[in-house]
PDB file of C-alpha atoms in Angstrom:
ATOM      1  CA  MET A  19       0.141   0.351   0.407  1.00 64.00           C
ATOM      2  CA  PRO A  20       1.469   3.382  -0.442  1.00 88.00           C
ATOM      3  CA  TYR A  21       2.478   6.385   1.371  1.00 96.00           C
ATOM      4  CA  ALA A  22       2.634  10.203   0.402  1.00 97.00           C
ATOM      5  CA  THR A  23       5.529  12.086   2.080  1.00 94.00           C
ATOM      6  CA  THR A  24       5.773  15.728   2.379  1.00 95.00           C
ATOM      7  CA  ASP A  25       9.103  17.559   2.993  1.00 95.00           C
ATOM      8  CA  GLU A  26       8.296  16.971   6.910  1.00 96.00           C
ATOM      9  CA  LEU A  27       6.278  12.786   7.129  1.00 97.00           C
ATOM     10  CA  ASP A  28       5.811   9.826   5.100  1.00 97.00           C
ATOM     11  CA  VAL A  29       2.570   8.673   5.957  1.00 98.00           C
ATOM     12  CA  TYR A  30       0.717   5.312   5.275  1.00 98.00           C
ATOM     13  CA  TYR A  31      -2.245   4.412   4.368  1.00 98.00           C
ATOM     14  CA  GLU A  32      -4.604   1.942   2.436  1.00 98.00           C
ATOM     15  CA  SER A  33      -7.936   2.520   0.150  1.00 98.00           C
ATOM     16  CA  HIS A  34     -11.021   0.029  -0.122  1.00 98.00           C
ATOM     17  CA  GLY A  35     -14.036  -0.129  -2.279  1.00 97.00           C
ATOM     18  CA  ALA A  36     -15.556   2.914  -4.694  1.00 95.00           C
ATOM     19  CA  GLY A  37     -17.108   5.800  -4.588  1.00 94.00           C
ATOM     20  CA  ARG A  38     -16.828   8.962  -3.248  1.00 95.00           C
ATOM     21  CA  PRO A  39     -14.284   8.944  -0.430  1.00 97.00           C
ATOM     22  CA  LEU A  40     -14.576   8.261   3.261  1.00 98.00           C
ATOM     23  CA  VAL A  41     -11.670   9.244   5.248  1.00 98.00           C
ATOM     24  CA  LEU A  42     -11.407   6.997   8.527  1.00 98.00           C
ATOM     25  CA  LEU A  43      -9.152   8.637  11.159  1.00 98.00           C
ATOM     26  CA  HIS A  44      -8.340   6.897  14.516  1.00 98.00           C
ATOM     27  CA  GLY A  45      -8.123   7.704  17.617  1.00 96.00           C
ATOM     28  CA  GLY A  46      -4.729   7.525  20.469  1.00 94.00           C
ATOM     29  CA  GLY A  47      -4.352   4.159  21.245  1.00 91.00           C
ATOM     30  CA  GLY A  48      -5.391   2.194  17.835  1.00 96.00           C
ATOM     31  CA  ASN A  49      -4.025   3.008  14.057  1.00 98.00           C
ATOM     32  CA  HIS A  50      -5.132   2.313  10.223  1.00 98.00           C
ATOM     33  CA  LEU A  51      -5.842  -1.325  11.870  1.00 97.00           C
ATOM     34  CA  ALA A  52      -8.999  -0.302  14.401  1.00 98.00           C
ATOM     35  CA  TRP A  53     -11.498   0.059  11.381  1.00 98.00           C
ATOM     36  CA  TRP A  54     -11.208  -3.724  11.119  1.00 98.00           C
ATOM     37  CA  GLN A  55     -15.261  -3.392  11.955  1.00 98.00           C
ATOM     38  CA  GLN A  56     -16.186  -0.333   9.678  1.00 98.00           C
ATOM     39  CA  VAL A  57     -13.952  -1.124   6.780  1.00 98.00           C
ATOM     40  CA  PRO A  58     -15.859  -4.234   5.192  1.00 98.00           C
ATOM     41  CA  HIS A  59     -19.549  -1.975   5.561  1.00 98.00           C
ATOM     42  CA  PHE A  60     -18.472   0.780   4.324  1.00 98.00           C
ATOM     43  CA  GLN A  61     -16.354  -0.262   1.232  1.00 97.00           C
ATOM     44  CA  ASP A  62     -19.391  -1.713  -1.229  1.00 95.00           C
ATOM     45  CA  ARG A  63     -20.231   1.767  -1.455  1.00 94.00           C
ATOM     46  CA  TYR A  64     -17.297   4.580  -0.360  1.00 96.00           C
ATOM     47  CA  GLN A  65     -13.567   4.371  -0.830  1.00 97.00           C
ATOM     48  CA  VAL A  66     -12.255   4.166   2.350  1.00 98.00           C
ATOM     49  CA  ILE A  67      -9.537   5.681   3.289  1.00 98.00           C
ATOM     50  CA  THR A  68      -7.607   4.517   6.431  1.00 98.00           C
ATOM     51  CA  ILE A  69      -4.630   6.647   7.384  1.00 98.00           C
ATOM     52  CA  ASP A  70      -1.733   6.115   9.682  1.00 98.00           C
ATOM     53  CA  PHE A  71      -1.359   9.277  11.881  1.00 98.00           C
ATOM     54  CA  PRO A  72       2.498  10.054  12.291  1.00 98.00           C
ATOM     55  CA  GLY A  73       3.781   8.215  15.272  1.00 97.00           C
ATOM     56  CA  TYR A  74       1.020   5.526  14.507  1.00 97.00           C
ATOM     57  CA  GLY A  75       0.911   2.646  12.721  1.00 97.00           C
ATOM     58  CA  LEU A  76       3.960   2.645  10.049  1.00 97.00           C
ATOM     59  CA  SER A  77       3.619   6.902   9.660  1.00 98.00           C
ATOM     60  CA  ARG A  78       6.586   8.697  11.082  1.00 97.00           C
ATOM     61  CA  SER A  79       7.902  12.357  11.283  1.00 97.00           C
ATOM     62  CA  LYS A  80      11.878  12.167   9.403  1.00 95.00           C
ATOM     63  CA  SER A  81      12.281  14.552  12.991  1.00 96.00           C
ATOM     64  CA  GLY A  82      11.648  11.946  15.387  1.00 93.00           C
ATOM     65  CA  GLU A  83       9.228  14.842  17.044  1.00 95.00           C
ATOM     66  CA  TYR A  84       5.444  13.922  17.485  1.00 97.00           C
ATOM     67  CA  ASP A  85       2.515  16.638  17.497  1.00 97.00           C
ATOM     68  CA  ASN A  86      -1.175  15.945  16.218  1.00 97.00           C
ATOM     69  CA  ALA A  87      -1.110  18.964  14.735  1.00 97.00           C
ATOM     70  CA  GLN A  88       0.819  17.149  11.840  1.00 98.00           C
ATOM     71  CA  TYR A  89      -2.137  15.025  11.669  1.00 98.00           C
ATOM     72  CA  ALA A  90      -4.249  17.075   9.309  1.00 98.00           C
ATOM     73  CA  ASP A  91      -0.947  17.831   7.280  1.00 98.00           C
ATOM     74  CA  ALA A  92      -1.423  14.243   7.637  1.00 98.00           C
ATOM     75  CA  ILE A  93      -4.550  13.682   6.771  1.00 98.00           C
ATOM     76  CA  LEU A  94      -3.669  16.510   3.399  1.00 98.00           C
ATOM     77  CA  ALA A  95      -0.968  14.784   2.052  1.00 98.00           C
ATOM     78  CA  VAL A  96      -2.616  11.528   1.423  1.00 98.00           C
ATOM     79  CA  LEU A  97      -5.804  13.417  -0.243  1.00 98.00           C
ATOM     80  CA  ASP A  98      -3.456  14.574  -2.321  1.00 98.00           C
ATOM     81  CA  HIS A  99      -1.556  11.877  -3.077  1.00 97.00           C
ATOM     82  CA  ALA A 100      -4.226   9.621  -3.944  1.00 97.00           C
ATOM     83  CA  GLY A 101      -5.962  12.374  -6.115  1.00 97.00           C
ATOM     84  CA  LEU A 102      -8.901  13.359  -4.288  1.00 97.00           C
ATOM     85  CA  ASP A 103     -10.032  16.977  -4.956  1.00 97.00           C
ATOM     86  CA  ARG A 104     -12.845  16.579  -0.916  1.00 96.00           C
ATOM     87  CA  ALA A 105     -13.804  13.355   0.982  1.00 97.00           C
ATOM     88  CA  LEU A 106     -16.099  13.070   4.245  1.00 97.00           C
ATOM     89  CA  LEU A 107     -13.824  12.361   6.954  1.00 98.00           C
ATOM     90  CA  LEU A 108     -14.914  10.179  10.137  1.00 98.00           C
ATOM     91  CA  SER A 109     -13.084  10.647  13.202  1.00 98.00           C
ATOM     92  CA  GLN A 110     -12.780   8.656  16.101  1.00 98.00           C
ATOM     93  CA  SER A 111     -11.117  10.543  19.813  1.00 96.00           C
ATOM     94  CA  ALA A 112      -7.934  11.913  18.761  1.00 96.00           C
ATOM     95  CA  GLY A 113      -8.896  11.933  15.059  1.00 98.00           C
ATOM     96  CA  SER A 114     -10.936  14.816  15.176  1.00 98.00           C
ATOM     97  CA  TYR A 115      -8.089  16.819  15.752  1.00 98.00           C
ATOM     98  CA  GLY A 116      -7.115  16.179  12.032  1.00 98.00           C
ATOM     99  CA  SER A 117     -10.390  15.958  11.220  1.00 98.00           C
ATOM    100  CA  LEU A 118     -11.127  20.000  12.300  1.00 98.00           C
ATOM    101  CA  LYS A 119      -8.338  21.245  11.725  1.00 98.00           C
ATOM    102  CA  LEU A 120      -8.411  20.299   8.335  1.00 98.00           C
ATOM    103  CA  ALA A 121     -12.523  21.392   8.283  1.00 98.00           C
ATOM    104  CA  VAL A 122     -11.002  24.863   8.768  1.00 98.00           C
ATOM    105  CA  THR A 123      -8.539  25.952   7.174  1.00 98.00           C
ATOM    106  CA  HIS A 124      -8.765  23.795   3.966  1.00 98.00           C
ATOM    107  CA  PRO A 125     -12.515  23.678   4.019  1.00 98.00           C
ATOM    108  CA  GLU A 126     -12.670  23.474  -0.279  1.00 98.00           C
ATOM    109  CA  ARG A 127     -10.730  19.443   0.921  1.00 98.00           C
ATOM    110  CA  VAL A 128     -13.770  18.746   2.889  1.00 98.00           C
ATOM    111  CA  ALA A 129     -17.095  17.954   1.979  1.00 96.00           C
ATOM    112  CA  GLY A 130     -18.115  17.151   5.858  1.00 97.00           C
ATOM    113  CA  ALA A 131     -16.720  16.114   9.048  1.00 98.00           C
ATOM    114  CA  VAL A 132     -18.348  13.070  11.099  1.00 98.00           C
ATOM    115  CA  MET A 133     -17.062  13.622  15.150  1.00 98.00           C
ATOM    116  CA  ALA A 134     -17.300  11.280  18.001  1.00 98.00           C
ATOM    117  CA  SER A 135     -16.206  11.326  21.167  1.00 95.00           C
ATOM    118  CA  ASN A 136     -14.031  14.308  21.005  1.00 95.00           C
ATOM    119  CA  LEU A 137     -14.983  18.469  21.572  1.00 96.00           C
ATOM    120  CA  SER A 138     -11.437  18.955  22.898  1.00 95.00           C
ATOM    121  CA  PRO A 139      -9.304  21.309  19.873  1.00 97.00           C
ATOM    122  CA  VAL A 140     -12.116  23.580  20.534  1.00 98.00           C
ATOM    123  CA  GLY A 141     -11.571  26.878  22.124  1.00 96.00           C
ATOM    124  CA  ASP A 142     -14.243  29.331  23.173  1.00 95.00           C
ATOM    125  CA  GLU A 143     -14.013  27.806  26.950  1.00 93.00           C
ATOM    126  CA  ILE A 144     -16.003  23.911  25.177  1.00 95.00           C
ATOM    127  CA  SER A 145     -12.369  22.629  25.684  1.00 91.00           C
ATOM    128  CA  GLU A 146     -11.996  23.956  29.684  1.00 91.00           C
ATOM    129  CA  LEU A 147     -15.507  22.331  30.453  1.00 94.00           C
ATOM    130  CA  ASP A 148     -14.327  19.306  28.398  1.00 92.00           C
ATOM    131  CA  ASP A 149     -11.364  19.054  30.630  1.00 92.00           C
ATOM    132  CA  ILE A 150     -13.974  18.626  33.506  1.00 92.00           C
ATOM    133  CA  GLY A 151     -14.815  14.996  32.372  1.00 88.00           C
ATOM    134  CA  ARG A 152     -11.490  13.902  31.093  1.00 89.00           C
ATOM    135  CA  ALA A 153     -10.079  15.054  34.907  1.00 91.00           C
ATOM    136  CA  ALA A 154     -12.866  12.659  35.785  1.00 88.00           C
ATOM    137  CA  VAL A 155     -11.004   9.545  34.288  1.00 89.00           C
ATOM    138  CA  ARG A 156      -7.731  10.668  35.262  1.00 88.00           C
ATOM    139  CA  ASP A 157      -7.439   8.320  37.904  1.00 89.00           C
ATOM    140  CA  LEU A 158      -8.875   5.064  36.234  1.00 91.00           C
ATOM    141  CA  PRO A 159      -6.340   2.854  33.955  1.00 91.00           C
ATOM    142  CA  VAL A 160      -6.568   3.372  31.082  1.00 89.00           C
ATOM    143  CA  LYS A 161      -8.644  -0.282  29.616  1.00 91.00           C
ATOM    144  CA  ASP A 162     -11.425   1.675  32.032  1.00 93.00           C
ATOM    145  CA  PHE A 163     -12.617   4.766  30.290  1.00 91.00           C
ATOM    146  CA  LEU A 164     -11.786   3.232  26.624  1.00 94.00           C
ATOM    147  CA  LEU A 165     -13.634   0.571  27.457  1.00 96.00           C
ATOM    148  CA  LEU A 166     -16.839  -0.334  29.184  1.00 96.00           C
ATOM    149  CA  LYS A 167     -15.830  -3.179  32.292  1.00 95.00           C
ATOM    150  CA  GLU A 168     -18.866  -5.559  30.505  1.00 96.00           C
ATOM    151  CA  PHE A 169     -17.391  -5.665  27.471  1.00 97.00           C
ATOM    152  CA  GLN A 170     -13.634  -5.819  29.868  1.00 97.00           C
ATOM    153  CA  GLU A 171     -15.543  -9.295  31.433  1.00 97.00           C
ATOM    154  CA  LYS A 172     -17.717 -10.149  28.004  1.00 97.00           C
ATOM    155  CA  GLU A 173     -15.371  -9.932  25.363  1.00 97.00           C
ATOM    156  CA  PRO A 174     -11.659  -9.932  26.947  1.00 97.00           C
ATOM    157  CA  GLU A 175     -10.400 -11.491  23.106  1.00 98.00           C
ATOM    158  CA  LYS A 176     -11.216  -8.227  21.691  1.00 97.00           C
ATOM    159  CA  VAL A 177      -9.765  -6.145  24.381  1.00 97.00           C
ATOM    160  CA  PHE A 178      -6.249  -7.911  24.086  1.00 97.00           C
ATOM    161  CA  LEU A 179      -6.605  -7.144  20.574  1.00 97.00           C
ATOM    162  CA  PHE A 180      -6.837  -3.672  21.591  1.00 96.00           C
ATOM    163  CA  PHE A 181      -4.174  -2.892  23.179  1.00 94.00           C
ATOM    164  CA  GLN A 182      -1.887  -5.306  20.535  1.00 95.00           C
ATOM    165  CA  MET A 183      -3.167  -2.299  18.387  1.00 95.00           C
ATOM    166  CA  GLY A 184      -1.638   0.559  19.348  1.00 92.00           C
ATOM    167  CA  SER A 185       1.365  -2.093  20.860  1.00 93.00           C
ATOM    168  CA  ILE A 186       2.748  -1.393  17.321  1.00 95.00           C
ATOM    169  CA  ASN A 187       3.034   3.066  17.566  1.00 96.00           C
ATOM    170  CA  THR A 188       5.828   4.931  17.654  1.00 95.00           C
ATOM    171  CA  THR A 189       3.594   7.196  20.459  1.00 93.00           C
ATOM    172  CA  GLY A 190       0.228   6.972  22.064  1.00 86.00           C
ATOM    173  CA  PRO A 191      -0.789   5.652  25.416  1.00 84.00           C
ATOM    174  CA  GLY A 192       1.829   3.420  26.489  1.00 81.00           C
ATOM    175  CA  ARG A 193       4.513   4.374  24.783  1.00 87.00           C
ATOM    176  CA  SER A 194       7.586   6.343  25.612  1.00 85.00           C
ATOM    177  CA  THR A 195       8.082   9.035  22.632  1.00 92.00           C
ATOM    178  CA  PRO A 196       5.736  11.765  23.193  1.00 91.00           C
ATOM    179  CA  SER A 197       3.573  14.295  21.176  1.00 93.00           C
ATOM    180  CA  ARG A 198       2.519  17.624  21.827  1.00 94.00           C
ATOM    181  CA  ASN A 199      -1.001  18.458  22.384  1.00 95.00           C
ATOM    182  CA  SER A 200      -1.452  21.773  20.327  1.00 96.00           C
ATOM    183  CA  VAL A 201      -4.491  22.039  18.283  1.00 97.00           C
ATOM    184  CA  LYS A 202      -6.289  21.964  21.354  1.00 95.00           C
ATOM    185  CA  ASN A 203      -8.384  24.696  22.294  1.00 95.00           C
ATOM    186  CA  SER A 204      -7.377  26.062  18.841  1.00 97.00           C
ATOM    187  CA  ILE A 205     -10.684  26.352  17.013  1.00 98.00           C
ATOM    188  CA  ARG A 206     -12.553  28.807  17.003  1.00 97.00           C
ATOM    189  CA  VAL A 207     -16.343  28.290  16.969  1.00 98.00           C
ATOM    190  CA  GLN A 208     -16.673  31.245  14.389  1.00 98.00           C
ATOM    191  CA  GLN A 209     -13.558  28.650  12.661  1.00 98.00           C
ATOM    192  CA  ILE A 210     -16.804  25.911  11.898  1.00 98.00           C
ATOM    193  CA  ARG A 211     -19.297  27.990  11.513  1.00 98.00           C
ATOM    194  CA  ASP A 212     -17.232  29.928   9.152  1.00 98.00           C
ATOM    195  CA  ALA A 213     -15.922  26.295   7.099  1.00 98.00           C
ATOM    196  CA  ILE A 214     -19.826  25.233   8.386  1.00 97.00           C
ATOM    197  CA  ASN A 215     -21.180  28.433   5.883  1.00 97.00           C
ATOM    198  CA  ALA A 216     -18.372  27.034   3.069  1.00 97.00           C
ATOM    199  CA  GLY A 217     -20.191  24.140   2.542  1.00 96.00           C
ATOM    200  CA  VAL A 218     -18.893  22.045   5.374  1.00 97.00           C
ATOM    201  CA  HIS A 219     -21.339  19.479   7.292  1.00 96.00           C
ATOM    202  CA  ILE A 220     -20.434  19.148  11.581  1.00 97.00           C
ATOM    203  CA  THR A 221     -21.427  16.531  13.020  1.00 98.00           C
ATOM    204  CA  PHE A 222     -20.364  16.129  16.591  1.00 98.00           C
ATOM    205  CA  ILE A 223     -21.165  12.444  18.130  1.00 98.00           C
ATOM    206  CA  GLN A 224     -21.685  12.085  21.776  1.00 96.00           C
ATOM    207  CA  GLY A 225     -21.683   8.734  23.374  1.00 96.00           C
ATOM    208  CA  THR A 226     -23.883   9.100  26.574  1.00 96.00           C
ATOM    209  CA  ALA A 227     -21.910   6.336  28.472  1.00 96.00           C
ATOM    210  CA  ASP A 228     -18.525   7.920  27.191  1.00 96.00           C
ATOM    211  CA  LEU A 229     -16.392   8.068  30.963  1.00 93.00           C
ATOM    212  CA  MET A 230     -14.051  10.804  29.353  1.00 91.00           C
ATOM    213  CA  MET A 231     -17.334  13.080  28.682  1.00 91.00           C
ATOM    214  CA  TYR A 232     -18.936  16.075  29.944  1.00 93.00           C
ATOM    215  CA  PRO A 233     -22.115  16.392  29.304  1.00 95.00           C
ATOM    216  CA  PRO A 234     -22.824  20.380  29.416  1.00 96.00           C
ATOM    217  CA  ALA A 235     -19.857  20.606  27.050  1.00 96.00           C
ATOM    218  CA  TYR A 236     -22.115  19.338  24.053  1.00 96.00           C
ATOM    219  CA  ASP A 237     -24.884  21.701  25.865  1.00 96.00           C
ATOM    220  CA  ARG A 238     -22.808  24.614  25.415  1.00 97.00           C
ATOM    221  CA  LEU A 239     -21.757  23.390  21.678  1.00 97.00           C
ATOM    222  CA  ARG A 240     -24.772  23.585  20.799  1.00 97.00           C
ATOM    223  CA  GLU A 241     -25.913  26.613  22.546  1.00 97.00           C
ATOM    224  CA  LEU A 242     -22.906  28.626  20.651  1.00 97.00           C
ATOM    225  CA  LEU A 243     -23.264  26.537  17.334  1.00 97.00           C
ATOM    226  CA  PRO A 244     -26.385  25.853  16.408  1.00 97.00           C
ATOM    227  CA  GLU A 245     -25.020  25.085  12.633  1.00 96.00           C
ATOM    228  CA  ALA A 246     -23.904  22.082  13.421  1.00 97.00           C
ATOM    229  CA  ASN A 247     -25.179  19.020  14.082  1.00 96.00           C
ATOM    230  CA  VAL A 248     -24.354  16.969  17.752  1.00 96.00           C
ATOM    231  CA  GLU A 249     -25.527  13.655  17.562  1.00 95.00           C
ATOM    232  CA  MET A 250     -26.202  12.056  21.227  1.00 96.00           C
ATOM    233  CA  VAL A 251     -25.826   8.608  20.825  1.00 97.00           C
ATOM    234  CA  GLU A 252     -27.829   6.625  24.077  1.00 96.00           C
ATOM    235  CA  GLY A 253     -25.564   4.244  25.470  1.00 96.00           C
ATOM    236  CA  ALA A 254     -22.120   4.799  23.629  1.00 97.00           C
ATOM    237  CA  PRO A 255     -18.969   4.663  25.129  1.00 96.00           C
ATOM    238  CA  HIS A 256     -15.565   6.028  24.283  1.00 96.00           C
ATOM    239  CA  SER A 257     -14.868   3.583  22.068  1.00 97.00           C
ATOM    240  CA  ASP A 258     -18.275   2.674  20.572  1.00 98.00           C
ATOM    241  CA  TYR A 259     -16.675   1.409  17.280  1.00 98.00           C
ATOM    242  CA  TRP A 260     -14.819  -1.083  18.338  1.00 98.00           C
ATOM    243  CA  GLU A 261     -17.771  -2.466  20.797  1.00 98.00           C
ATOM    244  CA  ASN A 262     -20.246  -2.088  19.075  1.00 98.00           C
ATOM    245  CA  PRO A 263     -20.177  -1.793  15.897  1.00 98.00           C
ATOM    246  CA  LYS A 264     -23.281  -2.143  15.058  1.00 98.00           C
ATOM    247  CA  ARG A 265     -24.866   0.667  16.484  1.00 98.00           C
ATOM    248  CA  PHE A 266     -21.648   2.454  15.601  1.00 98.00           C
ATOM    249  CA  ASN A 267     -21.664   2.137  12.213  1.00 98.00           C
ATOM    250  CA  SER A 268     -25.049   2.345  12.006  1.00 98.00           C
ATOM    251  CA  VAL A 269     -25.494   5.990  13.409  1.00 98.00           C
ATOM    252  CA  VAL A 270     -23.226   6.952  10.794  1.00 98.00           C
ATOM    253  CA  ASP A 271     -25.240   5.754   8.132  1.00 97.00           C
ATOM    254  CA  ASN A 272     -27.821   7.546   9.194  1.00 96.00           C
ATOM    255  CA  ILE A 273     -25.452  10.424   9.172  1.00 96.00           C
ATOM    256  CA  LEU A 274     -24.566  10.095   6.094  1.00 94.00           C
ATOM    257  CA  GLU A 275     -27.842   9.424   4.575  1.00 93.00           C
ATOM    258  CA  ARG A 276     -29.359  12.913   6.069  1.00 90.00           C
ATOM    259  CA  PHE A 277     -26.679  14.909   4.849  1.00 89.00           C
ATOM    260  CA  TYR A 278     -24.965  13.404   1.945  1.00 81.00           C
ATOM    261  CA  PRO A 279     -28.014  11.223   0.865  1.00 71.00           C
ATOM    262  CA  GLN A 280     -26.361  11.551  -3.481  1.00 58.00           C
ATOM    263  CA  ALA A 281     -23.460   9.437  -1.855  1.00 51.00           C
TER     264      ALA A 281
END
């Protein structure tokens, strides 16, 4: 599979299926392997592209330094290398640092950004509210806020696979190489509004069982940005794409059918 290269990055990606491009963007513990329960579902209708962000899976920063500010550059490099003018972006958790950043800086390249389980990039008090939810899980083992206890008990094989996937990353949870979080709290609500006005559809997915999420942050986002779609999913945890792929895929299908009926 190909690499998209820039002066700073070597970005690994894969392409599956055919149709309108749908780019899947993993979270902080994942890589392109995270989407094994989504690619087969979407590839019959979309050209599904999976990316390794720099420091994850097979992608690298040539300097050896990592920052989530590189994520948008990585997506853009892949779109250019694959010859894609515009794409839909579906991100989970930390992947939204890349999708939202690209949506506001290059709205002409983003048809829509559907972002699950992360409000941290959004400024104007949203990120500060989001921090309250993250503080509530700070003392928990990583697996206990990424995966529900019930899932851990019922699906030990998938829990093992989840953390095996992350073991090939250079950076991220449990890895020794740090990554800066310079996109946090950096994207103004007005920038998102401008992207929407430029034709980018924006959806934030809120899972009610996500231990990292703070409901007042989503309530405030709805007040500040009524132009966006904020989708509440009852019972969905932080890693719903992994724990309950049928529900997650169905939620995404409904969003895409409403906002991209021509896809």
